[in-house]
JSON list of C-alpha atoms in Angstrom, two decimals:
[
{"chain": "A", "resi": 15, "resn": "UNK", "atom": "CA", "xyz": [5.87, -61.10, -19.30]},
{"chain": "A", "resi": 16, "resn": "UNK", "atom": "CA", "xyz": [5.11, -62.46, -22.77]},
{"chain": "A", "resi": 17, "resn": "UNK", "atom": "CA", "xyz": [6.65, -65.76, -23.78]},
{"chain": "A", "resi": 18, "resn": "UNK", "atom": "CA", "xyz": [7.14, -65.66, -27.54]},
{"chain": "A", "resi": 19, "resn": "UNK", "atom": "CA", "xyz": [9.28, -68.79, -27.63]},
{"chain": "A", "resi": 20, "resn": "UNK", "atom": "CA", "xyz": [8.36, -72.46, -28.17]},
{"chain": "A", "resi": 21, "resn": "UNK", "atom": "CA", "xyz": [9.85, -73.36, -24.79]},
{"chain": "A", "resi": 22, "resn": "UNK", "atom": "CA", "xyz": [9.36, -72.00, -21.29]},
{"chain": "A", "resi": 23, "resn": "UNK", "atom": "CA", "xyz": [12.77, -72.21, -19.65]},
{"chain": "A", "resi": 24, "resn": "UNK", "atom": "CA", "xyz": [16.25, -71.15, -20.65]},
{"chain": "A", "resi": 25, "resn": "UNK", "atom": "CA", "xyz": [19.73, -70.80, -19.18]},
{"chain": "A", "resi": 26, "resn": "UNK", "atom": "CA", "xyz": [21.87, -68.16, -20.87]},
{"chain": "A", "resi": 27, "resn": "UNK", "atom": "CA", "xyz": [25.63, -68.52, -20.49]},
{"chain": "A", "resi": 28, "resn": "UNK", "atom": "CA", "xyz": [27.80, -65.54, -21.42]},
{"chain": "A", "resi": 29, "resn": "UNK", "atom": "CA", "xyz": [31.58, -65.89, -21.60]},
{"chain": "A", "resi": 30, "resn": "UNK", "atom": "CA", "xyz": [33.29, -62.63, -20.62]},
{"chain": "A", "resi": 31, "resn": "UNK", "atom": "CA", "xyz": [36.87, -61.38, -20.80]},
{"chain": "A", "resi": 32, "resn": "UNK", "atom": "CA", "xyz": [37.90, -57.70, -20.91]},
{"chain": "A", "resi": 33, "resn": "UNK", "atom": "CA", "xyz": [34.44, -56.37, -21.84]},
{"chain": "A", "resi": 34, "resn": "UNK", "atom": "CA", "xyz": [34.10, -53.31, -19.60]},
{"chain": "A", "resi": 35, "resn": "UNK", "atom": "CA", "xyz": [33.03, -51.15, -22.54]},
{"chain": "A", "resi": 36, "resn": "UNK", "atom": "CA", "xyz": [30.29, -53.48, -23.77]},
{"chain": "A", "resi": 37, "resn": "UNK", "atom": "CA", "xyz": [29.05, -55.68, -20.90]},
{"chain": "A", "resi": 38, "resn": "UNK", "atom": "CA", "xyz": [26.30, -53.24, -19.81]},
{"chain": "A", "resi": 39, "resn": "UNK", "atom": "CA", "xyz": [24.81, -53.21, -23.29]},
{"chain": "A", "resi": 40, "resn": "UNK", "atom": "CA", "xyz": [24.99, -57.01, -23.61]},
{"chain": "A", "resi": 41, "resn": "UNK", "atom": "CA", "xyz": [23.26, -57.61, -20.28]},
{"chain": "A", "resi": 42, "resn": "UNK", "atom": "CA", "xyz": [20.54, -55.03, -20.96]},
{"chain": "A", "resi": 43, "resn": "UNK", "atom": "CA", "xyz": [19.87, -56.46, -24.43]},
{"chain": "A", "resi": 44, "resn": "UNK", "atom": "CA", "xyz": [19.77, -60.05, -23.14]},
{"chain": "A", "resi": 45, "resn": "UNK", "atom": "CA", "xyz": [17.35, -58.95, -20.43]},
{"chain": "A", "resi": 46, "resn": "UNK", "atom": "CA", "xyz": [15.11, -57.02, -22.82]},
{"chain": "A", "resi": 47, "resn": "UNK", "atom": "CA", "xyz": [15.00, -59.50, -25.69]},
{"chain": "A", "resi": 48, "resn": "UNK", "atom": "CA", "xyz": [15.17, -62.86, -23.89]},
{"chain": "A", "resi": 49, "resn": "UNK", "atom": "CA", "xyz": [15.18, -62.93, -20.08]},
{"chain": "A", "resi": 50, "resn": "UNK", "atom": "CA", "xyz": [12.13, -60.68, -19.61]},
{"chain": "A", "resi": 51, "resn": "UNK", "atom": "CA", "xyz": [10.10, -62.88, -21.99]},
{"chain": "A", "resi": 52, "resn": "UNK", "atom": "CA", "xyz": [10.59, -66.10, -20.03]},
{"chain": "A", "resi": 53, "resn": "UNK", "atom": "CA", "xyz": [9.42, -66.72, -16.49]},
{"chain": "A", "resi": 54, "resn": "UNK", "atom": "CA", "xyz": [11.98, -69.49, -15.98]},
{"chain": "A", "resi": 55, "resn": "UNK", "atom": "CA", "xyz": [15.23, -68.03, -17.16]},
{"chain": "A", "resi": 56, "resn": "UNK", "atom": "CA", "xyz": [18.65, -67.36, -15.75]},
{"chain": "A", "resi": 57, "resn": "UNK", "atom": "CA", "xyz": [21.75, -65.49, -16.81]},
{"chain": "A", "resi": 58, "resn": "UNK", "atom": "CA", "xyz": [25.09, -67.09, -16.00]},
{"chain": "A", "resi": 59, "resn": "UNK", "atom": "CA", "xyz": [28.16, -64.95, -16.67]},
{"chain": "A", "resi": 60, "resn": "UNK", "atom": "CA", "xyz": [31.55, -66.62, -16.61]},
{"chain": "A", "resi": 61, "resn": "UNK", "atom": "CA", "xyz": [34.06, -63.82, -16.04]},
{"chain": "A", "resi": 62, "resn": "UNK", "atom": "CA", "xyz": [37.56, -65.05, -16.91]},
{"chain": "A", "resi": 63, "resn": "UNK", "atom": "CA", "xyz": [39.77, -62.72, -14.83]},
{"chain": "A", "resi": 64, "resn": "UNK", "atom": "CA", "xyz": [39.56, -59.69, -17.07]},
{"chain": "A", "resi": 65, "resn": "UNK", "atom": "CA", "xyz": [42.41, -57.20, -16.86]},
{"chain": "A", "resi": 66, "resn": "UNK", "atom": "CA", "xyz": [40.02, -54.25, -17.07]},
{"chain": "A", "resi": 67, "resn": "UNK", "atom": "CA", "xyz": [37.17, -53.43, -14.67]},
{"chain": "A", "resi": 68, "resn": "UNK", "atom": "CA", "xyz": [34.65, -55.89, -16.14]},
{"chain": "A", "resi": 69, "resn": "UNK", "atom": "CA", "xyz": [34.32, -57.83, -12.87]},
{"chain": "A", "resi": 70, "resn": "UNK", "atom": "CA", "xyz": [33.57, -54.65, -10.91]},
{"chain": "A", "resi": 71, "resn": "UNK", "atom": "CA", "xyz": [30.87, -53.68, -13.40]},
{"chain": "A", "resi": 72, "resn": "UNK", "atom": "CA", "xyz": [29.30, -57.14, -13.14]},
{"chain": "A", "resi": 73, "resn": "UNK", "atom": "CA", "xyz": [28.99, -56.92, -9.36]},
{"chain": "A", "resi": 74, "resn": "UNK", "atom": "CA", "xyz": [26.24, -54.30, -9.66]},
{"chain": "A", "resi": 75, "resn": "UNK", "atom": "CA", "xyz": [24.09, -56.68, -11.72]},
{"chain": "A", "resi": 76, "resn": "UNK", "atom": "CA", "xyz": [24.29, -59.44, -9.15]},
{"chain": "A", "resi": 77, "resn": "UNK", "atom": "CA", "xyz": [21.75, -57.59, -7.02]},
{"chain": "A", "resi": 78, "resn": "UNK", "atom": "CA", "xyz": [19.50, -56.07, -9.71]},
{"chain": "A", "resi": 79, "resn": "UNK", "atom": "CA", "xyz": [19.19, -58.76, -12.39]},
{"chain": "A", "resi": 80, "resn": "UNK", "atom": "CA", "xyz": [18.80, -62.52, -12.03]},
{"chain": "A", "resi": 81, "resn": "UNK", "atom": "CA", "xyz": [22.47, -63.17, -12.76]},
{"chain": "A", "resi": 82, "resn": "UNK", "atom": "CA", "xyz": [25.00, -65.60, -11.42]},
{"chain": "A", "resi": 83, "resn": "UNK", "atom": "CA", "xyz": [28.60, -64.57, -11.83]},
{"chain": "A", "resi": 84, "resn": "UNK", "atom": "CA", "xyz": [31.18, -67.33, -11.99]},
{"chain": "A", "resi": 85, "resn": "UNK", "atom": "CA", "xyz": [34.84, -66.51, -11.60]},
{"chain": "A", "resi": 86, "resn": "UNK", "atom": "CA", "xyz": [37.50, -69.14, -11.07]},
{"chain": "A", "resi": 87, "resn": "UNK", "atom": "CA", "xyz": [40.57, -68.73, -8.89]},
{"chain": "A", "resi": 88, "resn": "UNK", "atom": "CA", "xyz": [42.60, -68.19, -12.03]},
{"chain": "A", "resi": 89, "resn": "UNK", "atom": "CA", "xyz": [42.06, -67.76, -15.76]},
{"chain": "A", "resi": 90, "resn": "UNK", "atom": "CA", "xyz": [40.08, -70.67, -17.16]},
{"chain": "A", "resi": 91, "resn": "UNK", "atom": "CA", "xyz": [40.21, -70.09, -20.91]},
{"chain": "A", "resi": 92, "resn": "UNK", "atom": "CA", "xyz": [37.32, -70.47, -23.34]},
{"chain": "A", "resi": 93, "resn": "UNK", "atom": "CA", "xyz": [36.72, -74.21, -23.07]},
{"chain": "A", "resi": 94, "resn": "UNK", "atom": "CA", "xyz": [36.82, -74.45, -19.28]},
{"chain": "A", "resi": 95, "resn": "UNK", "atom": "CA", "xyz": [34.74, -71.28, -18.91]},
{"chain": "A", "resi": 96, "resn": "UNK", "atom": "CA", "xyz": [32.04, -72.84, -21.06]},
{"chain": "A", "resi": 97, "resn": "UNK", "atom": "CA", "xyz": [32.18, -76.09, -19.07]},
{"chain": "A", "resi": 98, "resn": "UNK", "atom": "CA", "xyz": [31.81, -74.20, -15.77]},
{"chain": "A", "resi": 99, "resn": "UNK", "atom": "CA", "xyz": [28.82, -72.31, -17.15]},
{"chain": "A", "resi": 100, "resn": "UNK", "atom": "CA", "xyz": [27.18, -75.53, -18.37]},
{"chain": "A", "resi": 101, "resn": "UNK", "atom": "CA", "xyz": [27.64, -77.11, -14.93]},
{"chain": "A", "resi": 102, "resn": "UNK", "atom": "CA", "xyz": [25.68, -74.24, -13.31]},
{"chain": "A", "resi": 103, "resn": "UNK", "atom": "CA", "xyz": [22.81, -74.23, -15.81]},
{"chain": "A", "resi": 104, "resn": "UNK", "atom": "CA", "xyz": [19.46, -75.11, -14.19]},
{"chain": "A", "resi": 105, "resn": "UNK", "atom": "CA", "xyz": [17.42, -75.52, -17.34]},
{"chain": "A", "resi": 106, "resn": "UNK", "atom": "CA", "xyz": [17.44, -78.03, -20.22]},
{"chain": "A", "resi": 107, "resn": "UNK", "atom": "CA", "xyz": [17.54, -75.32, -22.89]},
{"chain": "A", "resi": 108, "resn": "UNK", "atom": "CA", "xyz": [20.82, -73.45, -23.03]},
{"chain": "A", "resi": 109, "resn": "UNK", "atom": "CA", "xyz": [21.94, -70.46, -25.06]},
{"chain": "A", "resi": 110, "resn": "UNK", "atom": "CA", "xyz": [25.62, -69.65, -24.86]},
{"chain": "A", "resi": 111, "resn": "UNK", "atom": "CA", "xyz": [27.31, -66.67, -26.36]},
{"chain": "A", "resi": 112, "resn": "UNK", "atom": "CA", "xyz": [30.33, -64.46, -26.10]},
{"chain": "A", "resi": 113, "resn": "UNK", "atom": "CA", "xyz": [30.14, -60.89, -24.90]},
{"chain": "A", "resi": 114, "resn": "UNK", "atom": "CA", "xyz": [31.35, -57.81, -26.71]},
{"chain": "A", "resi": 115, "resn": "UNK", "atom": "CA", "xyz": [28.18, -56.70, -28.53]},
{"chain": "A", "resi": 116, "resn": "UNK", "atom": "CA", "xyz": [28.95, -59.15, -31.33]},
{"chain": "A", "resi": 117, "resn": "UNK", "atom": "CA", "xyz": [25.36, -60.28, -31.72]},
{"chain": "A", "resi": 118, "resn": "UNK", "atom": "CA", "xyz": [21.91, -58.77, -32.05]},
{"chain": "A", "resi": 119, "resn": "UNK", "atom": "CA", "xyz": [19.97, -60.56, -29.29]},
{"chain": "A", "resi": 120, "resn": "UNK", "atom": "CA", "xyz": [16.65, -59.40, -30.75]},
{"chain": "A", "resi": 121, "resn": "UNK", "atom": "CA", "xyz": [17.30, -62.03, -33.45]},
{"chain": "A", "resi": 122, "resn": "UNK", "atom": "CA", "xyz": [17.15, -64.85, -30.88]},
{"chain": "A", "resi": 123, "resn": "UNK", "atom": "CA", "xyz": [13.38, -65.18, -31.25]},
{"chain": "A", "resi": 124, "resn": "UNK", "atom": "CA", "xyz": [13.76, -65.86, -34.99]},
{"chain": "A", "resi": 125, "resn": "UNK", "atom": "CA", "xyz": [16.78, -68.07, -34.43]},
{"chain": "A", "resi": 126, "resn": "UNK", "atom": "CA", "xyz": [14.97, -70.26, -31.89]},
{"chain": "A", "resi": 127, "resn": "UNK", "atom": "CA", "xyz": [11.42, -70.36, -33.26]},
{"chain": "A", "resi": 128, "resn": "UNK", "atom": "CA", "xyz": [11.67, -73.90, -34.67]},
{"chain": "A", "resi": 129, "resn": "UNK", "atom": "CA", "xyz": [13.05, -75.42, -31.49]},
{"chain": "A", "resi": 130, "resn": "UNK", "atom": "CA", "xyz": [10.96, -76.78, -28.66]},
{"chain": "A", "resi": 131, "resn": "UNK", "atom": "CA", "xyz": [13.03, -78.20, -25.79]},
{"chain": "A", "resi": 132, "resn": "UNK", "atom": "CA", "xyz": [16.29, -79.77, -24.62]},
{"chain": "A", "resi": 133, "resn": "UNK", "atom": "CA", "xyz": [18.47, -77.74, -26.95]},
{"chain": "A", "resi": 134, "resn": "UNK", "atom": "CA", "xyz": [21.68, -75.76, -26.86]},
{"chain": "A", "resi": 135, "resn": "UNK", "atom": "CA", "xyz": [21.53, -72.59, -28.93]},
{"chain": "A", "resi": 136, "resn": "UNK", "atom": "CA", "xyz": [24.79, -71.27, -30.31]},
{"chain": "A", "resi": 137, "resn": "UNK", "atom": "CA", "xyz": [24.76, -68.47, -32.82]},
{"chain": "A", "resi": 138, "resn": "UNK", "atom": "CA", "xyz": [27.44, -67.11, -35.09]},
{"chain": "A", "resi": 139, "resn": "UNK", "atom": "CA", "xyz": [28.13, -63.99, -37.11]},
{"chain": "A", "resi": 140, "resn": "UNK", "atom": "CA", "xyz": [27.27, -63.94, -40.77]},
{"chain": "A", "resi": 141, "resn": "UNK", "atom": "CA", "xyz": [29.17, -63.22, -42.87]},
{"chain": "A", "resi": 142, "resn": "UNK", "atom": "CA", "xyz": [31.99, -64.61, -40.83]},
{"chain": "A", "resi": 143, "resn": "UNK", "atom": "CA", "xyz": [35.63, -64.00, -41.63]},
{"chain": "A", "resi": 144, "resn": "UNK", "atom": "CA", "xyz": [37.51, -66.39, -39.41]},
{"chain": "A", "resi": 145, "resn": "UNK", "atom": "CA", "xyz": [40.99, -67.70, -39.93]},
{"chain": "A", "resi": 146, "resn": "UNK", "atom": "CA", "xyz": [41.82, -71.39, -40.14]},
{"chain": "A", "resi": 147, "resn": "UNK", "atom": "CA", "xyz": [42.76, -71.59, -36.44]},
{"chain": "A", "resi": 148, "resn": "UNK", "atom": "CA", "xyz": [39.36, -70.20, -35.39]},
{"chain": "A", "resi": 149, "resn": "UNK", "atom": "CA", "xyz": [37.50, -72.57, -37.72]},
{"chain": "A", "resi": 150, "resn": "UNK", "atom": "CA", "xyz": [39.35, -75.56, -36.26]},
{"chain": "A", "resi": 151, "resn": "UNK", "atom": "CA", "xyz": [38.67, -74.36, -32.69]},
{"chain": "A", "resi": 152, "resn": "UNK", "atom": "CA", "xyz": [34.95, -73.94, -33.43]},
{"chain": "A", "resi": 153, "resn": "UNK", "atom": "CA", "xyz": [34.71, -77.39, -35.02]},
{"chain": "A", "resi": 154, "resn": "UNK", "atom": "CA", "xyz": [36.54, -78.92, -32.04]},
{"chain": "A", "resi": 155, "resn": "UNK", "atom": "CA", "xyz": [34.30, -77.19, -29.48]},
{"chain": "A", "resi": 156, "resn": "UNK", "atom": "CA", "xyz": [31.13, -78.31, -31.26]},
{"chain": "A", "resi": 157, "resn": "UNK", "atom": "CA", "xyz": [32.50, -81.86, -31.51]},
{"chain": "A", "resi": 158, "resn": "UNK", "atom": "CA", "xyz": [33.36, -81.80, -27.78]},
{"chain": "A", "resi": 159, "resn": "UNK", "atom": "CA", "xyz": [29.84, -80.71, -26.84]},
{"chain": "A", "resi": 160, "resn": "UNK", "atom": "CA", "xyz": [28.20, -83.35, -29.08]},
{"chain": "A", "resi": 161, "resn": "UNK", "atom": "CA", "xyz": [30.34, -86.19, -27.69]},
{"chain": "A", "resi": 162, "resn": "UNK", "atom": "CA", "xyz": [30.67, -85.36, -24.00]},
{"chain": "A", "resi": 163, "resn": "UNK", "atom": "CA", "xyz": [27.31, -83.74, -23.31]},
{"chain": "A", "resi": 164, "resn": "UNK", "atom": "CA", "xyz": [25.33, -85.76, -25.89]},
{"chain": "A", "resi": 165, "resn": "UNK", "atom": "CA", "xyz": [23.74, -82.61, -27.30]},
{"chain": "A", "resi": 166, "resn": "UNK", "atom": "CA", "xyz": [22.92, -81.97, -30.91]},
{"chain": "A", "resi": 167, "resn": "UNK", "atom": "CA", "xyz": [24.49, -78.79, -32.27]},
{"chain": "A", "resi": 168, "resn": "UNK", "atom": "CA", "xyz": [22.85, -77.30, -35.35]}
]
């Protein structure tokens, strides 16, 4: 296990909804590029009552990979799913992301190289073509995290 990061512990929170076609790839890439490089790491998946068989696929990882699966009694939505994942995080450094093979997790080492500890990592696609509603939602979520959790978001 080779730690190539400037920190030694990390909680990864993945928000999941209807990702049966991509969740295997996301988990394997997170494991390969991040989890396997840190001795103190955890993967928290918040599964938001997918209509496909995402939850069934996730069950097989519960035994094979250090993963905690969170699933509420009903649909939580994006904001509450993130809050539930943050509540379960054991470590001071947190990386949260969405599922769906939207990101190249091998880039995380470059993305995080200037950080040392007590950070939340949140990436985004570039170039990004979001509508006004999505931009407002993203700004609001980042504002919420800065105010309520007293974290700096870069």
